[in-house]
Short mmCIF file of the C-alpha atoms (twelve columns), coordinates in Angstrom:
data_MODEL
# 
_entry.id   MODEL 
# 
loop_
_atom_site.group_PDB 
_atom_site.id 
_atom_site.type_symbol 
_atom_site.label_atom_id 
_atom_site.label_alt_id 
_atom_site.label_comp_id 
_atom_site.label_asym_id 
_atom_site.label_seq_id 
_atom_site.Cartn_x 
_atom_site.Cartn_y 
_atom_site.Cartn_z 
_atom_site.pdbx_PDB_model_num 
ATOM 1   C CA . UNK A 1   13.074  2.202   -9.485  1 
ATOM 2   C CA . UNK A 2   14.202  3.017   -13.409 1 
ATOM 3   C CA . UNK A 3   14.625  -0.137  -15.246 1 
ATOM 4   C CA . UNK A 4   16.911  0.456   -18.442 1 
ATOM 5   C CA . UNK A 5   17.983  -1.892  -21.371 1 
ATOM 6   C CA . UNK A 6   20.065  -3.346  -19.528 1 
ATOM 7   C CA . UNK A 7   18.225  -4.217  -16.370 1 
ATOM 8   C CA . UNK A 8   15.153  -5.486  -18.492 1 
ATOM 9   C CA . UNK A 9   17.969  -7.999  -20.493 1 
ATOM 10  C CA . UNK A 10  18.959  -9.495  -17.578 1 
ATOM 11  C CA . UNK A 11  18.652  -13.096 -17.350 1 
ATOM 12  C CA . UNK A 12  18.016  -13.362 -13.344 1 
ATOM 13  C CA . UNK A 13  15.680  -10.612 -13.608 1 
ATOM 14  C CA . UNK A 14  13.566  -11.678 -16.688 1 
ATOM 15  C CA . UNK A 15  13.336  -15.292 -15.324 1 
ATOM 16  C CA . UNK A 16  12.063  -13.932 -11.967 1 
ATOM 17  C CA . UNK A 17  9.398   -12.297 -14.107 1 
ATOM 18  C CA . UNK A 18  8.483   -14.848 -16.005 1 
ATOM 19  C CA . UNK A 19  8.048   -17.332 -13.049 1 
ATOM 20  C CA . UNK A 20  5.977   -14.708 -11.447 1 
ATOM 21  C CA . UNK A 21  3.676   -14.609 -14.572 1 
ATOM 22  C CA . UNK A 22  3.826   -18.524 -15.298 1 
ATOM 23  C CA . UNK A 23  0.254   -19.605 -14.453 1 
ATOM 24  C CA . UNK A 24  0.645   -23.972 -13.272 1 
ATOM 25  C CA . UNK A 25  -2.001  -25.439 -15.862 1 
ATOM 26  C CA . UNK A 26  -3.074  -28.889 -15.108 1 
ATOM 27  C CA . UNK A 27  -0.774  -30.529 -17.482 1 
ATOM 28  C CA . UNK A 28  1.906   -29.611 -15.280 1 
ATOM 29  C CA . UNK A 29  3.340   -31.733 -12.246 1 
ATOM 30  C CA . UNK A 30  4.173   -29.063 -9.726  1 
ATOM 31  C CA . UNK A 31  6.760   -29.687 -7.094  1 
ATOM 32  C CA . UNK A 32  3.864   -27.890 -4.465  1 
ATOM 33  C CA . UNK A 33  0.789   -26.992 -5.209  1 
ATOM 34  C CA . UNK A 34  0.447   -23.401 -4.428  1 
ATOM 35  C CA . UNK A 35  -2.487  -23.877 -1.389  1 
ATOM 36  C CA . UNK A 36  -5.381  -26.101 -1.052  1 
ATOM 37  C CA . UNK A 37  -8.801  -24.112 -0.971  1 
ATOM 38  C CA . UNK A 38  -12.364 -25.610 0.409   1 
ATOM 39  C CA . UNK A 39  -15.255 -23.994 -1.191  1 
ATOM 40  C CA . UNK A 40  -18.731 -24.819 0.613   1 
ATOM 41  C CA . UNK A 41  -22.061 -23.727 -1.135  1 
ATOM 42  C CA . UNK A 42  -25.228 -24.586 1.114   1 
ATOM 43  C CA . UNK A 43  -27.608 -22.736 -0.548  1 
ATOM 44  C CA . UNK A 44  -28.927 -22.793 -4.264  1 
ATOM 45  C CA . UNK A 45  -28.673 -18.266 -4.422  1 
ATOM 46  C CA . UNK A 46  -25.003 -19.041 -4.497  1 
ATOM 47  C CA . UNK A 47  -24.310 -21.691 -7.572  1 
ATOM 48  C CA . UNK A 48  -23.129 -19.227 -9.843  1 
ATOM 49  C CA . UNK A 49  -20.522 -17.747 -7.256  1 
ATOM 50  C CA . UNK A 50  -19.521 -21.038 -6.554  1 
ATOM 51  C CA . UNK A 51  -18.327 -21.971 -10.022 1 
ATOM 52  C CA . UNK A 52  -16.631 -18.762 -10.497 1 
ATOM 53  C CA . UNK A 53  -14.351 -19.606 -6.700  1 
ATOM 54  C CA . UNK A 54  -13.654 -22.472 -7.762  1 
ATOM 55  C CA . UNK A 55  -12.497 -22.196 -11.361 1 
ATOM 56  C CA . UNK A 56  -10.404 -18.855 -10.182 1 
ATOM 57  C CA . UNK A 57  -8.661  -21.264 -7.459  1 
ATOM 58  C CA . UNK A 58  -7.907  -24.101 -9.965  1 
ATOM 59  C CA . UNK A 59  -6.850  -20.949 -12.107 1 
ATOM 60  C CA . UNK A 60  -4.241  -19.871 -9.633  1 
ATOM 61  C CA . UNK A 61  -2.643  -23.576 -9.027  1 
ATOM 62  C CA . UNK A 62  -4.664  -24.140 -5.913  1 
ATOM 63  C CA . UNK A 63  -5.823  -27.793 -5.192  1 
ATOM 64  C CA . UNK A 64  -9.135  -27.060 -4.837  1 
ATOM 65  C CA . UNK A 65  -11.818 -29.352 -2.513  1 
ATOM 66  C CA . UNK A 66  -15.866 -28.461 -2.813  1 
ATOM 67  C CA . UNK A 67  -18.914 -29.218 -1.974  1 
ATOM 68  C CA . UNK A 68  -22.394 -28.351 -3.227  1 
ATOM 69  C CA . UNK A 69  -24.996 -28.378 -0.707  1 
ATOM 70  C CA . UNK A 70  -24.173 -29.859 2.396   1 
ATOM 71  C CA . UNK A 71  -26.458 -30.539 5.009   1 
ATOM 72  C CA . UNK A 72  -24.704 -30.037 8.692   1 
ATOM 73  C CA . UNK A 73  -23.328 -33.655 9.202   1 
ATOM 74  C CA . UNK A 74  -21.650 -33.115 5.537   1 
ATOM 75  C CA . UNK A 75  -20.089 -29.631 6.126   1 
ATOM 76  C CA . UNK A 76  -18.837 -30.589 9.459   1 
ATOM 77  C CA . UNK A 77  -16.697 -33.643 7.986   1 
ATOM 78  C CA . UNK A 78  -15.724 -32.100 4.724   1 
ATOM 79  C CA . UNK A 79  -13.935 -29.208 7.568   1 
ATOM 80  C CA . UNK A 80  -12.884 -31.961 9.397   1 
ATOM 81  C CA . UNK A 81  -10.919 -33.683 6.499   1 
ATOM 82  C CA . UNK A 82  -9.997  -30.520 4.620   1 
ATOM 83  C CA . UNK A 83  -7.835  -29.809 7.615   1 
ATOM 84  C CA . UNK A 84  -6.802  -32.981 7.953   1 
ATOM 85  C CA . UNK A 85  -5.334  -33.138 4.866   1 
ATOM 86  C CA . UNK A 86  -2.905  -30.679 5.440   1 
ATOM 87  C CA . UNK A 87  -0.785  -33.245 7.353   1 
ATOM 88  C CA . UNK A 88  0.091   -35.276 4.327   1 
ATOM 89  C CA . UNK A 89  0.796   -32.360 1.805   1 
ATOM 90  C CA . UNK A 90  2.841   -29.403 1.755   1 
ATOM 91  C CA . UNK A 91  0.746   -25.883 0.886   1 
ATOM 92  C CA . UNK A 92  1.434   -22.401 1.406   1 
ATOM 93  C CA . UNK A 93  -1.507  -21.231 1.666   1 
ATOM 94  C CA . UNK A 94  -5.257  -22.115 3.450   1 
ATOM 95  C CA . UNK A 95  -8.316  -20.651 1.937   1 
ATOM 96  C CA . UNK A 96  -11.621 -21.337 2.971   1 
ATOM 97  C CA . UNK A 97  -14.894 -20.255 1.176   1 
ATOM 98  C CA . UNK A 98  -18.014 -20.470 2.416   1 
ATOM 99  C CA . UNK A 99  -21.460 -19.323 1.107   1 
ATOM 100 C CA . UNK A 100 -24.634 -19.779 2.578   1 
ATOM 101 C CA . UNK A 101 -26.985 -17.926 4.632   1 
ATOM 102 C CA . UNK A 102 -26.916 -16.770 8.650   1 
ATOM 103 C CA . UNK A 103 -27.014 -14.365 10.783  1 
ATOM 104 C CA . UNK A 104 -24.825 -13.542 14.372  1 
ATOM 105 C CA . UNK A 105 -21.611 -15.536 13.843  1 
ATOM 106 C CA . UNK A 106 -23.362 -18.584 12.333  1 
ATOM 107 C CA . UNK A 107 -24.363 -19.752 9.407   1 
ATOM 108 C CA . UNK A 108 -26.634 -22.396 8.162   1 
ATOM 109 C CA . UNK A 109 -26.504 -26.042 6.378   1 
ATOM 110 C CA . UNK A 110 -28.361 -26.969 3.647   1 
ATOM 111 C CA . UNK A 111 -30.841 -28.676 6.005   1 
ATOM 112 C CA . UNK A 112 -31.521 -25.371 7.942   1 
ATOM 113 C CA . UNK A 113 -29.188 -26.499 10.778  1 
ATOM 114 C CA . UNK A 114 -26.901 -24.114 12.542  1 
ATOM 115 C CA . UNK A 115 -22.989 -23.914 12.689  1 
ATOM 116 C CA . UNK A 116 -21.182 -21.762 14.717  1 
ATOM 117 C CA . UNK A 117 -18.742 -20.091 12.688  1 
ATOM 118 C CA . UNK A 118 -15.962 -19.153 15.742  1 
ATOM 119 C CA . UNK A 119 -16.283 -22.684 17.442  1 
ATOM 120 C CA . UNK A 120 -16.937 -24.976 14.185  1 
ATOM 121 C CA . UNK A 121 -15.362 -23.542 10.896  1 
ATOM 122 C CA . UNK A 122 -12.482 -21.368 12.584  1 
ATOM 123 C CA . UNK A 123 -11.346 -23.931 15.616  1 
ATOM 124 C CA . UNK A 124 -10.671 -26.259 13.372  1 
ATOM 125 C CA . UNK A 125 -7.484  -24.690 11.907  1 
ATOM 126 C CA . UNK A 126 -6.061  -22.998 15.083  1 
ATOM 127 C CA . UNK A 127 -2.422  -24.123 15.926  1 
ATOM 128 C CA . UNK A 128 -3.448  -27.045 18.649  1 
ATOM 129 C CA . UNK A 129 -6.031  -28.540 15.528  1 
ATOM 130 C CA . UNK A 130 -3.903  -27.698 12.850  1 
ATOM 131 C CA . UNK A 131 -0.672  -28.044 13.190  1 
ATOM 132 C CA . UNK A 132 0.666   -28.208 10.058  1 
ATOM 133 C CA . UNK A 133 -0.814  -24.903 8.878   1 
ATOM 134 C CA . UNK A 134 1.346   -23.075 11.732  1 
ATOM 135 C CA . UNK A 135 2.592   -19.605 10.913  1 
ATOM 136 C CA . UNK A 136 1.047   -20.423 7.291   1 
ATOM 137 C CA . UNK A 137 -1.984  -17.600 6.181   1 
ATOM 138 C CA . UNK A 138 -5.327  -19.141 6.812   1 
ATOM 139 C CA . UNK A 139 -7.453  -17.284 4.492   1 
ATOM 140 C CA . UNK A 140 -11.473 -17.387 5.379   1 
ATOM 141 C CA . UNK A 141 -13.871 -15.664 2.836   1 
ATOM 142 C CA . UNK A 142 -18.060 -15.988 4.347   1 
ATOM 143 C CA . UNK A 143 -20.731 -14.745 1.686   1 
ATOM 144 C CA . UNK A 144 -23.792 -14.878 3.850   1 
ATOM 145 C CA . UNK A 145 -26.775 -13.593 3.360   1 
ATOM 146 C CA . UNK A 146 -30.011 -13.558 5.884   1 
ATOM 147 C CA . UNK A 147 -33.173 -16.041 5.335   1 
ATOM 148 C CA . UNK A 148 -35.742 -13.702 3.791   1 
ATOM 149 C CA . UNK A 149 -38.010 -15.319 5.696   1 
ATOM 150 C CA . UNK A 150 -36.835 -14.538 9.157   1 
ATOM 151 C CA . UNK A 151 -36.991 -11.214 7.368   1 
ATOM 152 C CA . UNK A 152 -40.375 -11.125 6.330   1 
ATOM 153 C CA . UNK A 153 -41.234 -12.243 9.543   1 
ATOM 154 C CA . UNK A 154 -40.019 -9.630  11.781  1 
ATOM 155 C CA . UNK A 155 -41.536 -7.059  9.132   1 
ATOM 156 C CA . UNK A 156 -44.839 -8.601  9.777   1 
ATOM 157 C CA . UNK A 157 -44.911 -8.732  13.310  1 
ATOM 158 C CA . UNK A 158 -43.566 -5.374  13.863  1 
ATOM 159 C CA . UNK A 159 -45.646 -3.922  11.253  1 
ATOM 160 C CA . UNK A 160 -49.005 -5.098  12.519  1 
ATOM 161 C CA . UNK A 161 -48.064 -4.248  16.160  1 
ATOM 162 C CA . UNK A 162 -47.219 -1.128  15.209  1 
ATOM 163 C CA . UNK A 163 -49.605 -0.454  12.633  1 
ATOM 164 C CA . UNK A 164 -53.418 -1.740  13.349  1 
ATOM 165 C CA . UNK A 165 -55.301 -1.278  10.665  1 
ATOM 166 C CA . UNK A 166 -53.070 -0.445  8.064   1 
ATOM 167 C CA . UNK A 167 -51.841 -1.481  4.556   1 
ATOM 168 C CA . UNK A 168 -48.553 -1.602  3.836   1 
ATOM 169 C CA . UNK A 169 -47.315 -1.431  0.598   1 
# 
């Protein structure tokens, strides 16, 4: 599309572009909040990346909940009234962002407990548990990483079965 003088000087156009560039600060009262993002951490390797989510979500106009560390009792009820709260506000948007370490469609608490990611993060905002978020994007972003010692471990085991007798460097 060619935009001329004329196109770029008019008023309907120019204010859609500036409301598309408008970034809501905190000073302002938005009407809506543009979506409400959770942002779990369970693991200390991820502190950094967790600042840096949450400061680009509070950036962007999101209402932003987070917790630092949670051991498996915590991160189940933070999920539990993250998606609750949906009921009593008006997003349109879900984002949920979770960092920790896991393997095989879990992941794992703070306290080295398990949670099923299918059953215990994503159930909780299908249509039948969530029904407020209902034809509204449900955004879920998992930075996992495997224990290094489960790792080092396996490595071991195999290596010395394998290997009698050997160094390895």
């Amino acid at each position: 599309m060619l935009l001329n003088k004329r196109t770029l000087d008019d008023s309907v156009v120019s204010g859609k572009m500036r409301k598309l560039n408008t970034k809501i600060s905190d000073s302002e009262d938005p009407i809506k909040a543009r979506g409400h993002a959770l942002v779990l951490c369970t693991h200390e390797k991820f502190a950094e990346e967790y600042k840096i989510f949450i400061d680009f979500y509070k950036g962007q106009g999101f209402k932003v909940t987070q917790s630092l560390y949670p051991n498996a009792s915590a991160f189940v009820l933070k999920l539990l009234d993250f998606s609750d709260s949906f009921s009593s506000e008006d997003f349109d948007v879900c984002v949920v962002v979770i960092l920790s370490q896991g393997e095989n469609g879990t992941i794992l608490a703070s306290d080295d407990r398990i949670i099923g990611v299918e059953n215990d993060i994503l159930g909780r905002f299908s249509n039948k548990d969530c029904p407020p978020l209902k034809g509204k994007p449900k955004v879920f972003l998992f930075q996992t990483t495997l224990r290094p010692t489960e790792e080092d471990k396996f490595r071991e085991f195999y290596m010395r079965k394998k290997l009698k007798n050997s160094l390895v460097l």
